[in-house]
Amino acid sequence: MGEFDKDFSSPYFPHVSIDWDPSPRFEVATPEHLTGVTPEKFEGFLRVAKEYVDAHPDQPPLITINSWNEWSEGSYLEPDAEFGYGYLKAIKKVFK
């Protein structure tokens, strides 16, 4: 993430996402997608984002996370049958 500091004059705010697959919404084109994120991987992504924010105390400590309930795209923090509260526990573990 350090390259953003050199390439852009505006502040960079890290974004962390869980799976993203909008392809069910498209009949023909298959858009880019990201799958296979687990609570453990998500926790690692959160730690990297937090390290970046902690290393930049001169800007607001903002990290965005996608998304609470984008079920149709497979990107959601809400508890489910596969991982339970895993994603929410990862957030708590990193930021509490």
N, CA, C and O atoms as a printed pandas DataFrame, in Angstrom:
     atom_number atom_name residue_name chain_id  residue_number  x_coord  y_coord  z_coord
0              1         N          MET        A               1    0.809   -1.197    0.000
1              2        CA          MET        A               1    0.000    0.000    0.000
2              3         C          MET        A               1    0.848    1.255    0.000
3              4         O          MET        A               1    0.332    2.338   -0.277
4              5         N          GLY        A               2    2.123    1.146    0.299
5              6        CA          GLY        A               2    2.978    2.308    0.374
6              7         C          GLY        A               2    3.110    3.071   -0.925
7              8         O          GLY        A               2    3.379    4.272   -0.901
8              9         N          GLU        A               3    2.930    2.414   -2.059
9             10        CA          GLU        A               3    3.059    3.099   -3.346
10            11         C          GLU        A               3    2.008    4.184   -3.534
11            12         O          GLU        A               3    2.234    5.121   -4.300
12            13         N          PHE        A               4    0.875    4.085   -2.863
13            14        CA          PHE        A               4   -0.164    5.106   -2.981
14            15         C          PHE        A               4    0.316    6.439   -2.425
15            16         O          PHE        A               4   -0.082    7.496   -2.915
16            17         N          ASP        A               5    1.158    6.396   -1.419
17            18        CA          ASP        A               5    1.692    7.625   -0.842
18            19         C          ASP        A               5    2.522    8.394   -1.864
19            20         O          ASP        A               5    2.518    9.625   -1.868
20            21         N          LYS        A               6    3.224    7.683   -2.722
21            22        CA          LYS        A               6    4.102    8.314   -3.707
22            23         C          LYS        A               6    3.352    8.745   -4.967
23            24         O          LYS        A               6    3.693    9.758   -5.579
24            25         N          ASP        A               7    2.333    7.978   -5.353
25            26        CA          ASP        A               7    1.676    8.198   -6.636
26            27         C          ASP        A               7    0.524    9.192   -6.608
27            28         O          ASP        A               7    0.158    9.734   -7.651
28            29         N          PHE        A               8   -0.046    9.440   -5.455
29            30        CA          PHE        A               8   -1.225   10.296   -5.383
30            31         C          PHE        A               8   -1.057   11.370   -4.311
31            32         O          PHE        A               8   -0.435   11.143   -3.274
32            33         N          SER        A               9   -1.622   12.538   -4.584
33            34        CA          SER        A               9   -1.518   13.617   -3.608
34            35         C          SER        A               9   -2.636   13.573   -2.564
35            36         O          SER        A               9   -2.505   14.173   -1.498
36            37         N          SER        A              10   -3.731   12.871   -2.858
37            38        CA          SER        A              10   -4.822   12.754   -1.892
38            39         C          SER        A              10   -4.575   11.557   -0.978
39            40         O          SER        A              10   -3.872   10.622   -1.360
40            41         N          PRO        A              11   -5.145   11.578    0.217
41            42        CA          PRO        A              11   -4.911   10.468    1.153
42            43         C          PRO        A              11   -5.505    9.153    0.639
43            44         O          PRO        A              11   -6.519    9.136   -0.059
44            45         N          TYR        A              12   -4.862    8.092    0.995
45            46        CA          TYR        A              12   -5.337    6.751    0.655
46            47         C          TYR        A              12   -5.989    6.161    1.890
47            48         O          TYR        A              12   -5.414    6.189    2.978
48            49         N          PHE        A              13   -7.192    5.626    1.723
49            50        CA          PHE        A              13   -7.893    4.958    2.808
50            51         C          PHE        A              13   -8.076    3.496    2.423
51            52         O          PHE        A              13   -8.753    3.205    1.437
52            53         N          PRO        A              14   -7.488    2.567    3.177
53            54        CA          PRO        A              14   -7.576    1.150    2.821
54            55         C          PRO        A              14   -9.017    0.636    2.811
55            56         O          PRO        A              14   -9.871    1.092    3.571
56            57         N          HIS        A              15   -9.250   -0.315    1.936
57            58        CA          HIS        A              15  -10.548   -0.966    1.832
58            59         C          HIS        A              15  -10.324   -2.467    1.929
59            60         O          HIS        A              15   -9.425   -3.007    1.284
60            61         N          VAL        A              16  -11.135   -3.140    2.732
61            62        CA          VAL        A              16  -11.036   -4.588    2.894
62            63         C          VAL        A              16  -12.374   -5.183    2.486
63            64         O          VAL        A              16  -13.432   -4.677    2.861
64            65         N          SER        A              17  -12.317   -6.262    1.716
65            66        CA          SER        A              17  -13.540   -6.868    1.217
66            67         C          SER        A              17  -13.524   -8.373    1.429
67            68         O          SER        A              17  -12.474   -9.012    1.491
68            69         N          ILE        A              18  -14.704   -8.896    1.534
69            70        CA          ILE        A              18  -14.896  -10.346    1.555
70            71         C          ILE        A              18  -15.205  -10.723    0.109
71            72         O          ILE        A              18  -15.194   -9.840   -0.748
72            73         N          ASP        A              19  -15.474  -11.957   -0.196
73            74        CA          ASP        A              19  -15.747  -12.383   -1.574
74            75         C          ASP        A              19  -16.616  -11.377   -2.322
75            76         O          ASP        A              19  -17.461  -10.699   -1.736
76            77         N          TRP        A              20  -16.388  -11.301   -3.622
77            78        CA          TRP        A              20  -17.200  -10.445   -4.477
78            79         C          TRP        A              20  -17.381  -11.153   -5.810
79            80         O          TRP        A              20  -16.422  -11.338   -6.559
80            81         N          ASP        A              21  -18.605  -11.545   -6.100
81            82        CA          ASP        A              21  -18.904  -12.212   -7.365
82            83         C          ASP        A              21  -20.258  -11.751   -7.882
83            84         O          ASP        A              21  -21.283  -12.330   -7.523
84            85         N          PRO        A              22  -20.279  -10.711   -8.723
85            86        CA          PRO        A              22  -21.541  -10.219   -9.259
86            87         C          PRO        A              22  -22.025  -10.983  -10.490
87            88         O          PRO        A              22  -23.034  -10.601  -11.085
88            89         N          SER        A              23  -21.334  -12.048  -10.886
89            90        CA          SER        A              23  -21.681  -12.749  -12.127
90            91         C          SER        A              23  -23.114  -13.279  -12.182
91            92         O          SER        A              23  -23.658  -13.365  -13.283
92            93         N          PRO        A              24  -23.765  -13.644  -11.065
93            94        CA          PRO        A              24  -25.158  -14.078  -11.193
94            95         C          PRO        A              24  -26.087  -13.004  -11.759
95            96         O          PRO        A              24  -27.178  -13.314  -12.238
96            97         N          ARG        A              25  -25.663  -11.762  -11.706
97            98        CA          ARG        A              25  -26.477  -10.661  -12.224
98            99         C          ARG        A              25  -26.280  -10.432  -13.720
99           100         O          ARG        A              25  -26.998   -9.630  -14.317
100          101         N          PHE        A              26  -25.329  -11.117  -14.330
101          102        CA          PHE        A              26  -25.005  -10.899  -15.740
102          103         C          PHE        A              26  -25.300  -12.160  -16.549
103          104         O          PHE        A              26  -24.860  -13.253  -16.192
104          105         N          GLU        A              27  -26.036  -12.001  -17.620
105          106        CA          GLU        A              27  -26.378  -13.157  -18.461
106          107         C          GLU        A              27  -25.247  -13.533  -19.400
107          108         O          GLU        A              27  -25.041  -14.716  -19.672
108          109         N          VAL        A              28  -24.512  -12.555  -19.899
109          110        CA          VAL        A              28  -23.504  -12.831  -20.915
110          111         C          VAL        A              28  -22.092  -12.645  -20.370
111          112         O          VAL        A              28  -21.303  -13.589  -20.339
112          113         N          ALA        A              29  -21.786  -11.456  -19.953
113          114        CA          ALA        A              29  -20.422  -11.149  -19.499
114          115         C          ALA        A              29  -20.173  -11.722  -18.109
115          116         O          ALA        A              29  -21.072  -11.762  -17.269
116          117         N          THR        A              30  -18.958  -12.158  -17.885
117          118        CA          THR        A              30  -18.557  -12.612  -16.561
118          119         C          THR        A              30  -17.580  -11.586  -16.009
119          120         O          THR        A              30  -16.415  -11.567  -16.406
120          121         N          PRO        A              31  -18.036  -10.734  -15.102
121          122        CA          PRO        A              31  -17.156   -9.695  -14.560
122          123         C          PRO        A              31  -16.098  -10.281  -13.631
123          124         O          PRO        A              31  -16.158  -11.446  -13.239
124          125         N          GLU        A              32  -15.141   -9.445  -13.299
125          126        CA          GLU        A              32  -14.108   -9.845  -12.341
126          127         C          GLU        A              32  -14.747  -10.248  -11.023
127          128         O          GLU        A              32  -15.770   -9.693  -10.622
128          129         N          HIS        A              33  -14.146  -11.203  -10.362
129          130        CA          HIS        A              33  -14.671  -11.617   -9.075
130          131         C          HIS        A              33  -13.532  -12.105   -8.178
131          132         O          HIS        A              33  -12.438  -12.423   -8.643
132          133         N          LEU        A              34  -13.823  -12.152   -6.899
133          134        CA          LEU        A              34  -12.879  -12.581   -5.879
134          135         C          LEU        A              34  -13.598  -13.585   -4.995
135          136         O          LEU        A              34  -14.651  -13.278   -4.437
136          137         N          THR        A              35  -13.048  -14.759   -4.863
137          138        CA          THR        A              35  -13.672  -15.770   -4.012
138          139         C          THR        A              35  -12.601  -16.455   -3.167
139          140         O          THR        A              35  -11.404  -16.303   -3.411
140          141         N          GLY        A              36  -13.050  -17.199   -2.187
141          142        CA          GLY        A              36  -12.136  -17.977   -1.355
142          143         C          GLY        A              36  -11.635  -17.270   -0.109
143          144         O          GLY        A              36  -10.721  -17.756    0.558
144          145         N          VAL        A              37  -12.231  -16.117    0.214
145          146        CA          VAL        A              37  -11.817  -15.410    1.424
146          147         C          VAL        A              37  -12.435  -16.112    2.633
147          148         O          VAL        A              37  -13.632  -16.395    2.659
148          149         N          THR        A              38  -11.611  -16.381    3.611
149          150        CA          THR        A              38  -12.047  -17.008    4.867
150          151         C          THR        A              38  -11.900  -15.969    5.984
151          152         O          THR        A              38  -11.246  -14.945    5.784
152          153         N          PRO        A              39  -12.489  -16.213    7.144
153          154        CA          PRO        A              39  -12.276  -15.279    8.258
154          155         C          PRO        A              39  -10.790  -15.091    8.588
155          156         O          PRO        A              39  -10.384  -13.994    8.973
156          157         N          GLU        A              40   -9.983  -16.129    8.445
157          158        CA          GLU        A              40   -8.546  -16.018    8.727
158          159         C          GLU        A              40   -7.858  -15.103    7.715
159          160         O          GLU        A              40   -7.046  -14.259    8.095
160          161         N          LYS        A              41   -8.176  -15.262    6.435
161          162        CA          LYS        A              41   -7.600  -14.381    5.408
162          163         C          LYS        A              41   -8.090  -12.953    5.603
163          164         O          LYS        A              41   -7.317  -12.003    5.486
164          165         N          PHE        A              42   -9.369  -12.808    5.900
165          166        CA          PHE        A              42   -9.961  -11.500    6.140
166          167         C          PHE        A              42   -9.239  -10.800    7.286
167          168         O          PHE        A              42   -8.946   -9.607    7.204
168          169         N          GLU        A              43   -8.955  -11.539    8.349
169          170        CA          GLU        A              43   -8.218  -10.976    9.484
170          171         C          GLU        A              43   -6.853  -10.469    9.034
171          172         O          GLU        A              43   -6.420   -9.397    9.457
172          173         N          GLY        A              44   -6.180  -11.222    8.188
173          174        CA          GLY        A              44   -4.880  -10.783    7.668
174          175         C          GLY        A              44   -4.988   -9.498    6.863
175          176         O          GLY        A              44   -4.149   -8.608    6.995
176          177         N          PHE        A              45   -6.020   -9.399    6.028
177          178        CA          PHE        A              45   -6.239   -8.183    5.240
178          179         C          PHE        A              45   -6.510   -6.994    6.166
179          180         O          PHE        A              45   -6.023   -5.889    5.924
180          181         N          LEU        A              46   -7.286   -7.225    7.224
181          182        CA          LEU        A              46   -7.569   -6.164    8.192
182          183         C          LEU        A              46   -6.298   -5.702    8.887
183          184         O          LEU        A              46   -6.112   -4.506    9.113
184          185         N          ARG        A              47   -5.429   -6.634    9.225
185          186        CA          ARG        A              47   -4.175   -6.276    9.903
186          187         C          ARG        A              47   -3.293   -5.406    9.003
187          188         O          ARG        A              47   -2.677   -4.450    9.473
188          189         N          VAL        A              48   -3.233   -5.737    7.722
189          190        CA          VAL        A              48   -2.445   -4.933    6.778
190          191         C          VAL        A              48   -3.030   -3.527    6.681
191          192         O          VAL        A              48   -2.290   -2.543    6.684
192          193         N          ALA        A              49   -4.357   -3.432    6.596
193          194        CA          ALA        A              49   -5.014   -2.124    6.521
194          195         C          ALA        A              49   -4.750   -1.325    7.800
195          196         O          ALA        A              49   -4.471   -0.127    7.737
196          197         N          LYS        A              50   -4.836   -1.977    8.947
197          198        CA          LYS        A              50   -4.592   -1.294   10.226
198          199         C          LYS        A              50   -3.141   -0.828   10.318
199          200         O          LYS        A              50   -2.878    0.274   10.800
200          201         N          GLU        A              51   -2.217   -1.637    9.871
201          202        CA          GLU        A              51   -0.807   -1.236    9.880
202          203         C          GLU        A              51   -0.609    0.024    9.038
203          204         O          GLU        A              51    0.131    0.925    9.433
204          205         N          TYR        A              52   -1.260    0.088    7.895
205          206        CA          TYR        A              52   -1.158    1.266    7.045
206          207         C          TYR        A              52   -1.703    2.492    7.770
207          208         O          TYR        A              52   -1.051    3.535    7.813
208          209         N          VAL        A              53   -2.886    2.365    8.333
209          210        CA          VAL        A              53   -3.504    3.497    9.041
210          211         C          VAL        A              53   -2.639    3.921   10.226
211          212         O          VAL        A              53   -2.434    5.115   10.443
212          213         N          ASP        A              54   -2.138    2.973   10.981
213          214        CA          ASP        A              54   -1.294    3.296   12.136
214          215         C          ASP        A              54   -0.005    4.003   11.714
215          216         O          ASP        A              54    0.536    4.814   12.465
216          217         N          ALA        A              55    0.480    3.695   10.521
217          218        CA          ALA        A              55    1.715    4.306   10.016
218          219         C          ALA        A              55    1.484    5.703    9.430
219          220         O          ALA        A              55    2.437    6.379    9.041
220          221         N          HIS        A              56    0.221    6.135    9.366
221          222        CA          HIS        A              56   -0.123    7.443    8.805
222          223         C          HIS        A              56   -0.986    8.240    9.791
223          224         O          HIS        A              56   -2.161    8.495    9.526
224          225         N          PRO        A              57   -0.397    8.631   10.931
225          226        CA          PRO        A              57   -1.177    9.340   11.955
226          227         C          PRO        A              57   -1.612   10.748   11.538
227          228         O          PRO        A              57   -2.433   11.370   12.213
228          229         N          ASP        A              58   -1.066   11.247   10.436
229          230        CA          ASP        A              58   -1.413   12.587    9.974
230          231         C          ASP        A              58   -2.722   12.634    9.187
231          232         O          ASP        A              58   -3.176   13.712    8.804
232          233         N          GLN        A              59   -3.323   11.482    8.948
233          234        CA          GLN        A              59   -4.602   11.462    8.236
234          235         C          GLN        A              59   -5.649   10.726    9.071
235          236         O          GLN        A              59   -5.297    9.986    9.990
236          237         N          PRO        A              60   -6.936   10.923    8.758
237          238        CA          PRO        A              60   -7.985   10.241    9.530
238          239         C          PRO        A              60   -7.814    8.717    9.476
239          240         O          PRO        A              60   -7.493    8.169    8.421
240          241         N          PRO        A              61   -8.025    8.035   10.601
241          242        CA          PRO        A              61   -7.874    6.576   10.648
242          243         C          PRO        A              61   -9.104    5.871   10.079
243          244         O          PRO        A              61   -9.920    5.323   10.820
244          245         N          LEU        A              62   -9.221    5.893    8.767
245          246        CA          LEU        A              62  -10.403    5.356    8.097
246          247         C          LEU        A              62  -10.064    4.100    7.303
247          248         O          LEU        A              62   -9.161    4.103    6.466
248          249         N          ILE        A              63  -10.799    3.032    7.577
249          250        CA          ILE        A              63  -10.727    1.792    6.808
250          251         C          ILE        A              63  -12.156    1.440    6.441
251          252         O          ILE        A              63  -13.025    1.398    7.312
252          253         N          THR        A              64  -12.414    1.187    5.175
253          254        CA          THR        A              64  -13.756    0.770    4.779
254          255         C          THR        A              64  -13.777   -0.746    4.610
255          256         O          THR        A              64  -12.784   -1.366    4.230
256          257         N          ILE        A              65  -14.945   -1.324    4.907
257          258        CA          ILE        A              65  -15.138   -2.772    4.791
258          259         C          ILE        A              65  -16.403   -3.020    3.985
259          260         O          ILE        A              65  -17.441   -2.415    4.252
260          261         N          ASN        A              66  -16.321   -3.893    3.015
261          262        CA          ASN        A              66  -17.474   -4.276    2.204
262          263         C          ASN        A              66  -17.848   -5.700    2.581
263          264         O          ASN        A              66  -16.946   -6.537    2.575
264          265         N          SER        A              67  -18.968   -6.029    2.877
265          266        CA          SER        A              67  -20.174   -5.275    3.071
266          267         C          SER        A              67  -21.005   -6.036    4.088
267          268         O          SER        A              67  -20.803   -7.238    4.256
268          269         N          TRP        A              68  -21.911   -5.395    4.757
269          270        CA          TRP        A              68  -22.697   -6.066    5.782
270          271         C          TRP        A              68  -23.566   -7.171    5.205
271          272         O          TRP        A              68  -23.635   -8.258    5.778
272          273         N          ASN        A              69  -24.236   -6.916    4.073
273          274        CA          ASN        A              69  -25.215   -7.907    3.615
274          275         C          ASN        A              69  -25.382   -7.984    2.094
275          276         O          ASN        A              69  -26.512   -8.023    1.606
276          277         N          GLU        A              70  -24.307   -8.005    1.355
277          278        CA          GLU        A              70  -24.392   -8.196   -0.098
278          279         C          GLU        A              70  -24.419   -9.704   -0.404
279          280         O          GLU        A              70  -23.484  -10.257   -0.984
280          281         N          TRP        A              71  -25.503  -10.335    0.000
281          282        CA          TRP        A              71  -25.624  -11.791   -0.140
282          283         C          TRP        A              71  -25.567  -12.238   -1.598
283          284         O          TRP        A              71  -24.947  -13.257   -1.902
284          285         N          SER        A              72  -26.197  -11.498   -2.496
285          286        CA          SER        A              72  -26.230  -11.945   -3.896
286          287         C          SER        A              72  -24.858  -11.889   -4.549
287          288         O          SER        A              72  -24.616  -12.595   -5.528
288          289         N          GLU        A              73  -23.954  -11.064   -4.026
289          290        CA          GLU        A              73  -22.589  -11.019   -4.547
290          291         C          GLU        A              73  -21.627  -11.860   -3.701
291          292         O          GLU        A              73  -20.448  -11.970   -4.036
292          293         N          GLY        A              74  -22.114  -12.445   -2.625
293          294        CA          GLY        A              74  -21.256  -13.265   -1.776
294          295         C          GLY        A              74  -20.334  -12.447   -0.888
295          296         O          GLY        A              74  -19.322  -12.960   -0.409
296          297         N          SER        A              75  -20.666  -11.189   -0.663
297          298        CA          SER        A              75  -19.822  -10.310    0.134
298          299         C          SER        A              75  -20.627   -9.807    1.327
299          300         O          SER        A              75  -21.361   -8.824    1.220
300          301         N          TYR        A              76  -20.487  -10.477    2.450
301          302        CA          TYR        A              76  -21.296  -10.103    3.611
302          303         C          TYR        A              76  -20.572  -10.458    4.907
303          304         O          TYR        A              76  -19.862  -11.459    4.997
304          305         N          LEU        A              77  -20.780   -9.595    5.911
305          306        CA          LEU        A              77  -20.222   -9.808    7.242
306          307         C          LEU        A              77  -21.187  -10.557    8.156
307          308         O          LEU        A              77  -20.778  -11.140    9.160
308          309         N          GLU        A              78  -22.453  -10.536    7.803
309          310        CA          GLU        A              78  -23.458  -11.184    8.652
310          311         C          GLU        A              78  -23.094  -12.640    8.912
311          312         O          GLU        A              78  -22.535  -13.303    8.038
312          313         N          PRO        A              79  -23.399  -13.139   10.090
313          314        CA          PRO        A              79  -23.137  -14.545   10.389
314          315         C          PRO        A              79  -23.855  -15.469    9.406
315          316         O          PRO        A              79  -24.964  -15.178    8.958
316          317         N          ASP        A              80  -23.206  -16.587    9.080
317          318        CA          ASP        A              80  -23.803  -17.555    8.171
318          319         C          ASP        A              80  -23.544  -18.978    8.665
319          320         O          ASP        A              80  -22.902  -19.183    9.695
320          321         N          ALA        A              81  -24.045  -19.941    7.927
321          322        CA          ALA        A              81  -23.914  -21.344    8.333
322          323         C          ALA        A              81  -22.485  -21.855    8.171
323          324         O          ALA        A              81  -22.076  -22.767    8.888
324          325         N          GLU        A              82  -21.721  -21.285    7.244
325          326        CA          GLU        A              82  -20.368  -21.786    6.988
326          327         C          GLU        A              82  -19.343  -21.284    8.011
327          328         O          GLU        A              82  -18.586  -22.078    8.568
328          329         N          PHE        A              83  -19.316  -19.975    8.258
329          330        CA          PHE        A              83  -18.301  -19.390    9.139
330          331         C          PHE        A              83  -18.856  -18.810   10.426
331          332         O          PHE        A              83  -18.095  -18.284   11.238
332          333         N          GLY        A              84  -20.156  -18.894   10.632
333          334        CA          GLY        A              84  -20.743  -18.342   11.849
334          335         C          GLY        A              84  -20.437  -16.860   11.991
335          336         O          GLY        A              84  -20.692  -16.077   11.076
336          337         N          TYR        A              85  -19.893  -16.480   13.131
337          338        CA          TYR        A              85  -19.527  -15.085   13.400
338          339         C          TYR        A              85  -18.069  -14.806   13.036
339          340         O          TYR        A              85  -17.502  -13.811   13.488
340          341         N          GLY        A              86  -17.466  -15.655   12.240
341          342        CA          GLY        A              86  -16.027  -15.577   11.943
342          343         C          GLY        A              86  -15.532  -14.233   11.464
343          344         O          GLY        A              86  -14.502  -13.752   11.937
344          345         N          TYR        A              87  -16.246  -13.610   10.530
345          346        CA          TYR        A              87  -15.798  -12.316   10.008
346          347         C          TYR        A              87  -15.917  -11.231   11.072
347          348         O          TYR        A              87  -15.031  -10.384   11.191
348          349         N          LEU        A              88  -16.980  -11.246   11.831
349          350        CA          LEU        A              88  -17.150  -10.255   12.900
350          351         C          LEU        A              88  -16.118  -10.469   14.007
351          352         O          LEU        A              88  -15.616   -9.503   14.581
352          353         N          LYS        A              89  -15.805  -11.714   14.304
353          354        CA          LYS        A              89  -14.776  -12.009   15.303
354          355         C          LYS        A              89  -13.404  -11.527   14.833
355          356         O          LYS        A              89  -12.589  -11.077   15.639
356          357         N          ALA        A              90  -13.155  -11.623   13.528
357          358        CA          ALA        A              90  -11.885  -11.144   12.984
358          359         C          ALA        A              90  -11.754   -9.636   13.185
359          360         O          ALA        A              90  -10.685   -9.150   13.553
360          361         N          ILE        A              91  -12.831   -8.898   12.946
361          362        CA          ILE        A              91  -12.809   -7.452   13.157
362          363         C          ILE        A              91  -12.525   -7.143   14.623
363          364         O          ILE        A              91  -11.704   -6.281   14.934
364          365         N          LYS        A              92  -13.195   -7.837   15.503
365          366        CA          LYS        A              92  -13.012   -7.626   16.945
366          367         C          LYS        A              92  -11.567   -7.934   17.349
367          368         O          LYS        A              92  -10.966   -7.201   18.134
368          369         N          LYS        A              93  -11.024   -9.014   16.811
369          370        CA          LYS        A              93   -9.683   -9.432   17.166
370          371         C          LYS        A              93   -8.637   -8.395   16.754
371          372         O          LYS        A              93   -7.682   -8.146   17.489
372          373         N          VAL        A              94   -8.818   -7.796   15.586
373          374        CA          VAL        A              94   -7.849   -6.833   15.081
374          375         C          VAL        A              94   -7.995   -5.463   15.721
375          376         O          VAL        A              94   -6.994   -4.796   15.981
376          377         N          PHE        A              95   -9.222   -5.032   15.981
377          378        CA          PHE        A              95   -9.432   -3.644   16.393
378          379         C          PHE        A              95   -9.774   -3.439   17.873
379          380         O          PHE        A              95   -9.817   -2.301   18.341
380          381         N          LYS        A              96  -10.013   -4.502   18.599
381          382        CA          LYS        A              96  -10.337   -4.320   20.018
382          383         C          LYS        A              96   -9.075   -4.336   20.852
383          384         O          LYS        A              96   -9.141   -4.197   22.073
